[in-house]
PDB file of C-alpha atoms in Angstrom:
ATOM      1  CA  MET W   1     -28.398  16.235  20.497  1.00  0.00           C
ATOM      2  CA  SER W   2     -27.057  18.839  23.180  1.00  0.00           C
ATOM      3  CA  THR W   3     -23.496  18.350  24.407  1.00  0.00           C
ATOM      4  CA  GLN W   4     -24.263  17.449  27.755  1.00  0.00           C
ATOM      5  CA  GLU W   5     -26.260  14.989  26.533  1.00  0.00           C
ATOM      6  CA  THR W   6     -23.950  13.241  24.137  1.00  0.00           C
ATOM      7  CA  ALA W   7     -21.309  13.467  27.131  1.00  0.00           C
ATOM      8  CA  LYS W   8     -24.079  11.546  29.321  1.00  0.00           C
ATOM      9  CA  ASP W   9     -24.453   9.117  26.680  1.00  0.00           C
ATOM     10  CA  THR W  10     -21.166   8.360  25.929  1.00  0.00           C
ATOM     11  CA  ASP W  11     -19.591   8.281  29.361  1.00  0.00           C
ATOM     12  CA  PHE W  12     -19.247   4.419  29.610  1.00  0.00           C
ATOM     13  CA  ALA W  13     -16.231   4.206  27.019  1.00  0.00           C
ATOM     14  CA  ILE W  14     -13.236   1.848  27.909  1.00  0.00           C
ATOM     15  CA  GLU W  15      -9.958   2.574  27.074  1.00  0.00           C
ATOM     16  CA  GLY W  16      -8.129   0.153  24.364  1.00  0.00           C
ATOM     17  CA  HIS W  17      -9.900  -2.604  21.959  1.00  0.00           C
ATOM     18  CA  GLY W  18      -7.984  -5.199  22.426  1.00  0.00           C
ATOM     19  CA  ASP W  19      -7.896  -8.136  19.487  1.00  0.00           C
ATOM     20  CA  ILE W  20     -10.934  -9.223  19.260  1.00  0.00           C
ATOM     21  CA  SER W  21     -12.283 -11.447  16.022  1.00  0.00           C
ATOM     22  CA  VAL W  22     -14.483 -13.520  17.121  1.00  0.00           C
ATOM     23  CA  GLY W  23     -17.191 -14.558  14.540  1.00  0.00           C
ATOM     24  CA  VAL W  24     -15.163 -12.338  12.021  1.00  0.00           C
ATOM     25  CA  HIS W  25     -12.998 -14.373   9.461  1.00  0.00           C
ATOM     26  CA  GLY W  26     -11.935 -11.648   7.364  1.00  0.00           C
ATOM     27  CA  ALA W  27     -10.229  -8.089   8.597  1.00  0.00           C
ATOM     28  CA  GLY W  28     -10.175  -8.978  12.258  1.00  0.00           C
ATOM     29  CA  ALA W  29      -8.814 -12.538  12.076  1.00  0.00           C
ATOM     30  CA  SER W  30      -6.415 -11.762   8.970  1.00  0.00           C
ATOM     31  CA  GLY W  31      -3.539 -10.805  10.911  1.00  0.00           C
ATOM     32  CA  ASP W  32      -3.291  -7.617   9.192  1.00  0.00           C
ATOM     33  CA  GLY W  33      -1.664  -5.105  11.189  1.00  0.00           C
ATOM     34  CA  SER W  34      -2.909  -2.350   9.217  1.00  0.00           C
ATOM     35  CA  ALA W  35      -6.428  -3.414   9.401  1.00  0.00           C
ATOM     36  CA  SER W  36      -9.037  -1.249  11.012  1.00  0.00           C
ATOM     37  CA  ALA W  37     -12.465   0.342  10.419  1.00  0.00           C
ATOM     38  CA  THR W  38     -10.608   3.214   9.286  1.00  0.00           C
ATOM     39  CA  ARG W  39      -9.081   1.727   6.422  1.00  0.00           C
ATOM     40  CA  ILE W  40      -9.469   2.802   2.875  1.00  0.00           C
ATOM     41  CA  THR W  41     -10.078   0.271   0.681  1.00  0.00           C
ATOM     42  CA  PRO W  42      -7.966   0.689  -2.437  1.00  0.00           C
ATOM     43  CA  GLY W  43      -8.949  -1.294  -5.211  1.00  0.00           C
ATOM     44  CA  ASN W  44      -9.714  -1.099  -8.830  1.00  0.00           C
ATOM     45  CA  ALA W  45     -13.547  -1.954  -8.677  1.00  0.00           C
ATOM     46  CA  LEU W  46     -16.205  -0.024 -10.416  1.00  0.00           C
ATOM     47  CA  ARG W  47     -16.581   3.789  -9.159  1.00  0.00           C
ATOM     48  CA  PRO W  48     -19.624   5.751  -9.454  1.00  0.00           C
ATOM     49  CA  GLU W  49     -17.902   7.758 -12.062  1.00  0.00           C
ATOM     50  CA  ASP W  50     -17.007   4.637 -14.190  1.00  0.00           C
ATOM     51  CA  ILE W  51     -20.640   3.652 -13.787  1.00  0.00           C
ATOM     52  CA  ALA W  52     -22.107   6.778 -15.074  1.00  0.00           C
ATOM     53  CA  LEU W  53     -19.483   6.924 -17.936  1.00  0.00           C
ATOM     54  CA  GLU W  54     -20.602   3.468 -19.199  1.00  0.00           C
ATOM     55  CA  ILE W  55     -24.352   4.361 -18.992  1.00  0.00           C
ATOM     56  CA  SER W  56     -23.747   7.848 -20.840  1.00  0.00           C
ATOM     57  CA  ARG W  57     -21.954   5.642 -23.544  1.00  0.00           C
ATOM     58  CA  GLY W  58     -25.206   3.137 -23.838  1.00  0.00           C
ATOM     59  CA  GLN W  59     -22.688   0.100 -22.403  1.00  0.00           C
ATOM     60  CA  VAL W  60     -24.639  -0.675 -19.425  1.00  0.00           C
ATOM     61  CA  LYS W  61     -28.450  -0.217 -19.015  1.00  0.00           C
ATOM     62  CA  PRO W  62     -30.361  -2.419 -15.838  1.00  0.00           C
ATOM     63  CA  SER W  63     -33.717  -3.511 -16.155  1.00  0.00           C
ATOM     64  CA  GLU W  64     -36.238  -2.130 -14.567  1.00  0.00           C
ATOM     65  CA  ASP W  65     -36.403  -5.039 -11.874  1.00  0.00           C
ATOM     66  CA  VAL W  66     -32.446  -4.645 -11.569  1.00  0.00           C
ATOM     67  CA  ALA W  67     -32.730  -0.870 -10.809  1.00  0.00           C
ATOM     68  CA  GLU W  68     -35.338  -1.181  -8.392  1.00  0.00           C
ATOM     69  CA  PHE W  69     -33.317  -3.821  -6.507  1.00  0.00           C
ATOM     70  CA  ALA W  70     -30.405  -1.405  -6.683  1.00  0.00           C
ATOM     71  CA  LEU W  71     -32.188   1.178  -5.276  1.00  0.00           C
ATOM     72  CA  ARG W  72     -33.096  -0.855  -2.005  1.00  0.00           C
ATOM     73  CA  ILE W  73     -29.273  -1.690  -1.462  1.00  0.00           C
ATOM     74  CA  GLY W  74     -28.517   2.122  -2.465  1.00  0.00           C
ATOM     75  CA  ASP W  75     -31.135   3.577  -0.326  1.00  0.00           C
ATOM     76  CA  ASP W  76     -30.001   1.341   2.873  1.00  0.00           C
ATOM     77  CA  GLY W  77     -26.301   2.662   2.523  1.00  0.00           C
ATOM     78  CA  LEU W  78     -27.691   6.471   2.030  1.00  0.00           C
ATOM     79  CA  ILE W  79     -29.828   6.379   5.076  1.00  0.00           C
ATOM     80  CA  LEU W  80     -27.475   4.954   7.145  1.00  0.00           C
ATOM     81  CA  ALA W  81     -24.817   7.173   5.790  1.00  0.00           C
ATOM     82  CA  GLN W  82     -26.695  10.288   7.528  1.00  0.00           C
ATOM     83  CA  ARG W  83     -27.251   8.396  10.745  1.00  0.00           C
ATOM     84  CA  LEU W  84     -23.730   7.711  11.131  1.00  0.00           C
ATOM     85  CA  GLY W  85     -22.219  10.761  10.172  1.00  0.00           C
ATOM     86  CA  HIS W  86     -24.162  12.595  13.098  1.00  0.00           C
ATOM     87  CA  TRP W  87     -21.517  11.023  15.427  1.00  0.00           C
ATOM     88  CA  ILE W  88     -18.723  13.161  13.847  1.00  0.00           C
ATOM     89  CA  SER W  89     -17.324  15.313  16.829  1.00  0.00           C
ATOM     90  CA  ARG W  90     -20.073  13.458  19.212  1.00  0.00           C
ATOM     91  CA  ALA W  91     -18.198   9.818  19.635  1.00  0.00           C
ATOM     92  CA  PRO W  92     -16.772   8.968  22.854  1.00  0.00           C
ATOM     93  CA  GLU W  93     -13.305   9.164  21.869  1.00  0.00           C
ATOM     94  CA  LEU W  94     -11.538  10.409  18.785  1.00  0.00           C
ATOM     95  CA  GLU W  95     -10.679   7.350  16.967  1.00  0.00           C
ATOM     96  CA  GLU W  96     -14.457   6.520  17.134  1.00  0.00           C
ATOM     97  CA  ASP W  97     -15.074   9.879  15.474  1.00  0.00           C
ATOM     98  CA  ILE W  98     -12.848   8.752  12.559  1.00  0.00           C
ATOM     99  CA  ALA W  99     -13.938   5.184  12.312  1.00  0.00           C
ATOM    100  CA  LEU W 100     -17.359   5.984  12.353  1.00  0.00           C
ATOM    101  CA  GLY W 101     -16.880   9.189   9.949  1.00  0.00           C
ATOM    102  CA  ASN W 102     -15.226   6.586   7.551  1.00  0.00           C
ATOM    103  CA  ILE W 103     -17.967   3.782   8.040  1.00  0.00           C
ATOM    104  CA  ALA W 104     -20.235   6.442   6.932  1.00  0.00           C
ATOM    105  CA  LEU W 105     -18.112   7.406   3.878  1.00  0.00           C
ATOM    106  CA  ASP W 106     -18.093   3.927   2.834  1.00  0.00           C
ATOM    107  CA  GLN W 107     -21.606   3.639   3.089  1.00  0.00           C
ATOM    108  CA  LEU W 108     -22.221   6.556   1.353  1.00  0.00           C
ATOM    109  CA  GLY W 109     -19.601   5.305  -1.500  1.00  0.00           C
ATOM    110  CA  HIS W 110     -22.138   2.194  -1.882  1.00  0.00           C
ATOM    111  CA  ALA W 111     -24.880   4.359  -1.892  1.00  0.00           C
ATOM    112  CA  ARG W 112     -23.698   6.522  -5.036  1.00  0.00           C
ATOM    113  CA  SER W 113     -22.547   3.221  -7.062  1.00  0.00           C
ATOM    114  CA  PHE W 114     -26.008   1.558  -6.377  1.00  0.00           C
ATOM    115  CA  LEU W 115     -28.270   4.386  -7.212  1.00  0.00           C
ATOM    116  CA  THR W 116     -26.137   5.550  -9.931  1.00  0.00           C
ATOM    117  CA  TYR W 117     -26.388   2.350 -11.536  1.00  0.00           C
ATOM    118  CA  ALA W 118     -30.449   2.451 -10.460  1.00  0.00           C
ATOM    119  CA  GLY W 119     -30.933   5.631 -12.240  1.00  0.00           C
ATOM    120  CA  ALA W 120     -29.894   4.494 -15.661  1.00  0.00           C
ATOM    121  CA  ALA W 121     -33.407   2.897 -15.856  1.00  0.00           C
ATOM    122  CA  TRP W 122     -35.104   6.010 -15.620  1.00  0.00           C
ATOM    123  CA  GLY W 123     -33.067   8.684 -17.059  1.00  0.00           C
ATOM    124  CA  LYS W 124     -32.120   9.708 -13.438  1.00  0.00           C
ATOM    125  CA  SER W 125     -28.798  10.541 -11.768  1.00  0.00           C
ATOM    126  CA  GLU W 126     -27.629   9.954  -8.323  1.00  0.00           C
ATOM    127  CA  ASP W 127     -28.565  13.252  -7.128  1.00  0.00           C
ATOM    128  CA  ASP W 128     -31.961  12.920  -8.772  1.00  0.00           C
ATOM    129  CA  LEU W 129     -32.676  10.101  -6.687  1.00  0.00           C
ATOM    130  CA  ALA W 130     -31.012  11.250  -3.306  1.00  0.00           C
ATOM    131  CA  TYR W 131     -32.420  14.544  -2.956  1.00  0.00           C
ATOM    132  CA  PHE W 132     -35.792  14.799  -5.117  1.00  0.00           C
ATOM    133  CA  ARG W 133     -37.604  11.733  -4.276  1.00  0.00           C
ATOM    134  CA  ARG W 134     -40.202  12.027  -1.601  1.00  0.00           C
ATOM    135  CA  GLU W 135     -40.675   9.899   1.411  1.00  0.00           C
ATOM    136  CA  HIS W 136     -42.866   6.970   0.179  1.00  0.00           C
ATOM    137  CA  GLU W 137     -40.216   6.223  -3.143  1.00  0.00           C
ATOM    138  CA  PHE W 138     -37.651   5.626  -1.056  1.00  0.00           C
ATOM    139  CA  ARG W 139     -36.974   1.766  -0.566  1.00  0.00           C
ATOM    140  CA  SER W 140     -34.893   1.518   2.528  1.00  0.00           C
ATOM    141  CA  ALA W 141     -35.590  -1.025   5.218  1.00  0.00           C
ATOM    142  CA  HIS W 142     -36.697   0.551   8.559  1.00  0.00           C
ATOM    143  CA  LEU W 143     -33.282  -0.673  10.517  1.00  0.00           C
ATOM    144  CA  PHE W 144     -31.492   1.817   8.735  1.00  0.00           C
ATOM    145  CA  GLU W 145     -33.545   4.870   9.521  1.00  0.00           C
ATOM    146  CA  GLN W 146     -33.654   4.288  13.080  1.00  0.00           C
ATOM    147  CA  PRO W 147     -32.435   6.754  15.897  1.00  0.00           C
ATOM    148  CA  ASN W 148     -28.884   6.352  16.545  1.00  0.00           C
ATOM    149  CA  GLY W 149     -29.743   6.421  20.567  1.00  0.00           C
ATOM    150  CA  ASP W 150     -26.648   6.598  22.336  1.00  0.00           C
ATOM    151  CA  PHE W 151     -23.427   5.251  21.564  1.00  0.00           C
ATOM    152  CA  ALA W 152     -24.147   1.331  22.755  1.00  0.00           C
ATOM    153  CA  VAL W 153     -27.603   1.599  20.245  1.00  0.00           C
ATOM    154  CA  THR W 154     -25.636   2.551  17.349  1.00  0.00           C
ATOM    155  CA  ILE W 155     -23.146  -0.419  17.966  1.00  0.00           C
ATOM    156  CA  ALA W 156     -26.093  -2.219  18.262  1.00  0.00           C
ATOM    157  CA  ARG W 157     -27.651  -1.548  14.947  1.00  0.00           C
ATOM    158  CA  GLN W 158     -24.154  -1.133  13.067  1.00  0.00           C
ATOM    159  CA  PHE W 159     -23.497  -4.908  14.127  1.00  0.00           C
ATOM    160  CA  ILE W 160     -26.715  -5.968  12.646  1.00  0.00           C
ATOM    161  CA  VAL W 161     -26.091  -3.912   9.590  1.00  0.00           C
ATOM    162  CA  SER W 162     -22.463  -4.999   8.977  1.00  0.00           C
ATOM    163  CA  TYR W 163     -23.044  -8.752   9.275  1.00  0.00           C
ATOM    164  CA  TYR W 164     -26.315  -8.432   7.016  1.00  0.00           C
ATOM    165  CA  GLN W 165     -24.550  -6.285   4.194  1.00  0.00           C
ATOM    166  CA  TYR W 166     -21.441  -8.926   4.162  1.00  0.00           C
ATOM    167  CA  GLN W 167     -23.469 -11.689   3.646  1.00  0.00           C
ATOM    168  CA  LEU W 168     -25.528 -10.038   0.901  1.00  0.00           C
ATOM    169  CA  TYR W 169     -22.339  -8.479  -0.884  1.00  0.00           C
ATOM    170  CA  THR W 170     -20.353 -11.484  -0.658  1.00  0.00           C
ATOM    171  CA  ALA W 171     -23.721 -13.622  -2.513  1.00  0.00           C
ATOM    172  CA  LEU W 172     -24.014 -10.602  -4.939  1.00  0.00           C
ATOM    173  CA  THR W 173     -20.289 -11.017  -6.148  1.00  0.00           C
ATOM    174  CA  GLY W 174     -21.487 -13.771  -8.215  1.00  0.00           C
ATOM    175  CA  SER W 175     -24.554 -11.890  -9.589  1.00  0.00           C
ATOM    176  CA  SER W 176     -24.678 -12.458 -13.336  1.00  0.00           C
ATOM    177  CA  ASP W 177     -25.459  -8.757 -13.571  1.00  0.00           C
ATOM    178  CA  ALA W 178     -21.501  -7.483 -13.963  1.00  0.00           C
ATOM    179  CA  THR W 179     -22.163  -3.951 -12.545  1.00  0.00           C
ATOM    180  CA  LEU W 180     -23.834  -5.352  -9.351  1.00  0.00           C
ATOM    181  CA  ALA W 181     -21.034  -8.008  -8.893  1.00  0.00           C
ATOM    182  CA  ALA W 182     -18.226  -5.090  -9.570  1.00  0.00           C
ATOM    183  CA  ILE W 183     -20.241  -2.902  -6.632  1.00  0.00           C
ATOM    184  CA  SER W 184     -20.326  -5.719  -4.439  1.00  0.00           C
ATOM    185  CA  ALA W 185     -16.849  -6.947  -4.812  1.00  0.00           C
ATOM    186  CA  LYS W 186     -15.330  -3.196  -3.401  1.00  0.00           C
ATOM    187  CA  ALA W 187     -18.066  -3.263  -0.790  1.00  0.00           C
ATOM    188  CA  VAL W 188     -17.853  -6.450   0.511  1.00  0.00           C
ATOM    189  CA  LYS W 189     -14.196  -5.417   1.347  1.00  0.00           C
ATOM    190  CA  GLU W 190     -14.896  -2.282   3.351  1.00  0.00           C
ATOM    191  CA  VAL W 191     -18.142  -3.779   5.152  1.00  0.00           C
ATOM    192  CA  ASP W 192     -15.679  -6.636   6.104  1.00  0.00           C
ATOM    193  CA  TYR W 193     -13.918  -4.099   8.233  1.00  0.00           C
ATOM    194  CA  HIS W 194     -17.146  -2.819   9.603  1.00  0.00           C
ATOM    195  CA  ARG W 195     -18.063  -6.122  11.009  1.00  0.00           C
ATOM    196  CA  ASP W 196     -14.405  -6.236  12.363  1.00  0.00           C
ATOM    197  CA  HIS W 197     -15.386  -2.937  14.388  1.00  0.00           C
ATOM    198  CA  SER W 198     -18.726  -3.485  15.688  1.00  0.00           C
ATOM    199  CA  ALA W 199     -17.993  -7.078  16.919  1.00  0.00           C
ATOM    200  CA  GLN W 200     -15.179  -5.424  19.077  1.00  0.00           C
ATOM    201  CA  TRP W 201     -17.350  -2.930  20.349  1.00  0.00           C
ATOM    202  CA  VAL W 202     -20.090  -5.431  21.184  1.00  0.00           C
ATOM    203  CA  LEU W 203     -17.431  -7.385  23.260  1.00  0.00           C
ATOM    204  CA  ARG W 204     -15.850  -4.651  24.715  1.00  0.00           C
ATOM    205  CA  LEU W 205     -19.030  -3.139  25.949  1.00  0.00           C
ATOM    206  CA  ALA W 206     -20.473  -6.186  27.072  1.00  0.00           C
ATOM    207  CA  GLY W 207     -17.387  -7.132  29.122  1.00  0.00           C
ATOM    208  CA  GLY W 208     -16.665  -3.753  30.367  1.00  0.00           C
ATOM    209  CA  THR W 209     -18.641  -1.852  33.194  1.00  0.00           C
ATOM    210  CA  ASP W 210     -22.323  -2.708  34.643  1.00  0.00           C
ATOM    211  CA  GLU W 211     -23.529   0.273  32.857  1.00  0.00           C
ATOM    212  CA  SER W 212     -21.965  -0.307  29.524  1.00  0.00           C
ATOM    213  CA  ARG W 213     -23.421  -3.857  29.598  1.00  0.00           C
ATOM    214  CA  GLU W 214     -26.943  -2.705  30.731  1.00  0.00           C
ATOM    215  CA  ARG W 215     -26.375   0.089  27.457  1.00  0.00           C
ATOM    216  CA  ILE W 216     -25.625  -2.588  24.922  1.00  0.00           C
ATOM    217  CA  ILE W 217     -28.431  -5.049  26.041  1.00  0.00           C
ATOM    218  CA  GLN W 218     -30.977  -2.481  25.858  1.00  0.00           C
ATOM    219  CA  GLY W 219     -29.611  -1.314  22.625  1.00  0.00           C
ATOM    220  CA  PHE W 220     -30.064  -4.852  21.080  1.00  0.00           C
ATOM    221  CA  LYS W 221     -33.694  -4.769  22.811  1.00  0.00           C
ATOM    222  CA  LEU W 222     -34.166  -1.704  20.571  1.00  0.00           C
ATOM    223  CA  VAL W 223     -33.191  -2.737  17.086  1.00  0.00           C
ATOM    224  CA  TRP W 224     -33.375  -6.319  17.157  1.00  0.00           C
ATOM    225  CA  PRO W 225     -37.273  -6.171  16.017  1.00  0.00           C
ATOM    226  CA  TYR W 226     -35.984  -4.893  12.736  1.00  0.00           C
ATOM    227  CA  VAL W 227     -33.665  -7.714  11.747  1.00  0.00           C
ATOM    228  CA  ASP W 228     -36.756  -9.709   9.861  1.00  0.00           C
ATOM    229  CA  GLU W 229     -37.354  -7.367   7.553  1.00  0.00           C
ATOM    230  CA  LEU W 230     -33.673  -7.581   6.206  1.00  0.00           C
ATOM    231  CA  PHE W 231     -34.195 -10.921   5.430  1.00  0.00           C
ATOM    232  CA  GLU W 232     -37.799 -11.075   3.847  1.00  0.00           C
ATOM    233  CA  ASP W 233     -38.290 -12.409   0.098  1.00  0.00           C
ATOM    234  CA  ASP W 234     -40.916 -10.986  -2.087  1.00  0.00           C
ATOM    235  CA  GLU W 235     -41.630 -11.544  -5.558  1.00  0.00           C
ATOM    236  CA  LEU W 236     -38.804  -9.214  -6.982  1.00  0.00           C
ATOM    237  CA  THR W 237     -36.380 -10.879  -5.144  1.00  0.00           C
ATOM    238  CA  THR W 238     -37.583 -14.507  -6.115  1.00  0.00           C
ATOM    239  CA  ARG W 239     -37.756 -13.302 -10.270  1.00  0.00           C
ATOM    240  CA  LEU W 240     -33.934 -11.858  -9.770  1.00  0.00           C
ATOM    241  CA  ALA W 241     -32.913 -14.825  -8.160  1.00  0.00           C
ATOM    242  CA  GLU W 242     -34.078 -17.133 -10.459  1.00  0.00           C
ATOM    243  CA  ALA W 243     -32.377 -15.359 -13.165  1.00  0.00           C
ATOM    244  CA  GLY W 244     -29.015 -15.662 -11.198  1.00  0.00           C
ATOM    245  CA  VAL W 245     -28.776 -11.647 -10.629  1.00  0.00           C
ATOM    246  CA  ALA W 246     -29.735 -11.678  -7.047  1.00  0.00           C
ATOM    247  CA  VAL W 247     -30.393 -13.864  -4.192  1.00  0.00           C
ATOM    248  CA  GLN W 248     -33.576 -14.642  -2.047  1.00  0.00           C
ATOM    249  CA  PRO W 249     -32.827 -12.519   1.291  1.00  0.00           C
ATOM    250  CA  SER W 250     -33.915 -15.852   3.363  1.00  0.00           C
ATOM    251  CA  SER W 251     -30.885 -17.552   2.343  1.00  0.00           C
ATOM    252  CA  LEU W 252     -28.604 -15.403   3.815  1.00  0.00           C
ATOM    253  CA  ARG W 253     -30.500 -15.789   7.116  1.00  0.00           C
ATOM    254  CA  ALA W 254     -28.779 -19.093   8.636  1.00  0.00           C
ATOM    255  CA  GLU W 255     -25.006 -17.892   8.061  1.00  0.00           C
ATOM    256  CA  PHE W 256     -26.042 -14.296   9.351  1.00  0.00           C
ATOM    257  CA  ASP W 257     -27.361 -16.167  12.488  1.00  0.00           C
ATOM    258  CA  ARG W 258     -24.384 -18.345  12.883  1.00  0.00           C
ATOM    259  CA  LEU W 259     -21.759 -15.474  12.880  1.00  0.00           C
ATOM    260  CA  THR W 260     -23.973 -13.271  15.014  1.00  0.00           C
ATOM    261  CA  GLY W 261     -24.413 -15.755  17.566  1.00  0.00           C
ATOM    262  CA  GLU W 262     -20.753 -16.583  18.191  1.00  0.00           C
ATOM    263  CA  VAL W 263     -20.421 -12.760  18.859  1.00  0.00           C
ATOM    264  CA  MET W 264     -23.461 -13.000  21.053  1.00  0.00           C
ATOM    265  CA  ALA W 265     -22.197 -16.291  22.868  1.00  0.00           C
ATOM    266  CA  ALA W 266     -18.473 -14.847  23.695  1.00  0.00           C
ATOM    267  CA  ALA W 267     -20.289 -11.716  24.897  1.00  0.00           C
ATOM    268  CA  GLU W 268     -22.647 -13.900  27.033  1.00  0.00           C
ATOM    269  CA  LEU W 269     -25.607 -11.879  25.528  1.00  0.00           C
ATOM    270  CA  GLU W 270     -28.930 -13.511  24.373  1.00  0.00           C
ATOM    271  CA  ILE W 271     -30.640 -12.873  21.484  1.00  0.00           C
ATOM    272  CA  PRO W 272     -33.371 -10.370  22.353  1.00  0.00           C
ATOM    273  CA  GLY W 273     -36.837 -11.800  22.761  1.00  0.00           C
ATOM    274  CA  VAL W 274     -38.883  -9.097  21.319  1.00  0.00           C
ATOM    275  CA  PRO W 275     -41.646  -8.773  18.595  1.00  0.00           C
ATOM    276  CA  GLN W 276     -40.867  -8.320  15.238  1.00  0.00           C
ATOM    277  CA  SER W 277     -41.570  -5.098  13.190  1.00  0.00           C
ATOM    278  CA  LEU W 278     -44.139  -5.136  10.366  1.00  0.00           C
ATOM    279  CA  GLY W 279     -41.789  -3.659   7.964  1.00  0.00           C
ATOM    280  CA  GLY W 280     -42.588  -2.140   4.637  1.00  0.00           C
ATOM    281  CA  GLY W 281     -39.476  -0.032   4.068  1.00  0.00           C
ATOM    282  CA  ARG W 282     -38.905  -1.707   0.529  1.00  0.00           C
ATOM    283  CA  ARG W 283     -42.552  -0.933  -0.231  1.00  0.00           C
ATOM    284  CA  GLY W 284     -42.339   2.749   0.537  1.00  0.00           C
ATOM    285  CA  LYS W 285     -44.059   2.368   3.710  1.00  0.00           C
ATOM    286  CA  HIS W 286     -41.289   3.793   6.639  1.00  0.00           C
ATOM    287  CA  SER W 287     -41.274   4.846   9.901  1.00  0.00           C
ATOM    288  CA  GLU W 288     -41.971   8.475  11.569  1.00  0.00           C
ATOM    289  CA  PHE W 289     -38.363   9.003  11.428  1.00  0.00           C
ATOM    290  CA  LEU W 290     -37.167   8.801   7.320  1.00  0.00           C
ATOM    291  CA  GLY W 291     -39.036  12.196   7.035  1.00  0.00           C
ATOM    292  CA  TYR W 292     -36.643  14.120   9.477  1.00  0.00           C
ATOM    293  CA  ILE W 293     -33.818  12.512   7.905  1.00  0.00           C
ATOM    294  CA  LEU W 294     -34.890  13.262   4.397  1.00  0.00           C
ATOM    295  CA  ALA W 295     -35.693  17.013   5.409  1.00  0.00           C
ATOM    296  CA  GLU W 296     -31.815  17.744   6.804  1.00  0.00           C
ATOM    297  CA  MET W 297     -30.312  15.683   3.660  1.00  0.00           C
ATOM    298  CA  GLN W 298     -32.074  17.406   0.847  1.00  0.00           C
ATOM    299  CA  VAL W 299     -33.050  20.675   1.874  1.00  0.00           C
ATOM    300  CA  LEU W 300     -29.996  22.265   0.364  1.00  0.00           C
ATOM    301  CA  ALA W 301     -30.153  20.760  -2.940  1.00  0.00           C
ATOM    302  CA  ARG W 302     -34.026  21.746  -3.163  1.00  0.00           C
ATOM    303  CA  GLU W 303     -33.189  25.345  -2.380  1.00  0.00           C
ATOM    304  CA  HIS W 304     -30.547  25.346  -4.973  1.00  0.00           C
ATOM    305  CA  PRO W 305     -31.468  22.900  -7.424  1.00  0.00           C
ATOM    306  CA  GLY W 306     -29.150  22.610 -10.320  1.00  0.00           C
ATOM    307  CA  ALA W 307     -26.185  24.144  -8.131  1.00  0.00           C
ATOM    308  CA  SER W 308     -22.735  22.889  -8.253  1.00  0.00           C
ATOM    309  CA  TRP W 309     -19.761  22.918  -6.073  1.00  0.00           C
TER     310      TRP W 309
END
């Protein structure tokens, strides 16, 4: 995207965030003056390096089912991180350069942990899984690979993602798999700030100028077709839910609808009545957009395999 196109797509930014916590009962409503989308969550939760060390010592190894599940979540974060990183130097204001960049780093951190754990089942590293798989081997849902569009489209996508991930990670903190639970315990704290950030922007754009309101309305129309795929159950999630390792995605939908509905109602926005995508990302069937993301993301590693820096 050219500089002129970027300026055109983001010239409706409004000054000042205000105090907005509708539908967010964590970061935004906590009264913590330091809470923001750029806050780095300190913590003693499991890091990718810790997981890799435990794997090398033979202390942990996921089953095939657990690895496949972790791969799905890791791929979601990895692909979204690539999308969000594109906004650095292109956001409508400097604060958003930092905020979106830090959200991208959070997503990348989640991806590293989940992919490191998943790779243990197949003797693969996080880099093997990120840089040397082909398109049909990725398991990310279609929402995460959708184009950024203008700033409002990105916010609409991030709003859906953050509320979905918050419900998912909250549920996984109770997983019988200790590694999944530990990764999720750290991730849920970070995603809580992502929720606050996206909710503030939805309200801000919907309540701003006529143009900003129209753009967020159109943004939701573009990304809402990919919501249902996030909550689809299948044989894998059924087996893992019965074992206490994971939850059925469909069980997260009611609370997702309630919390996002609070924000949409406060913004005086309606849930778009748009047809839902057939999905297929969990089965390796992707939209045309993923191949371009992978080509850019993987080119250096494939040109110089085994290099380190």
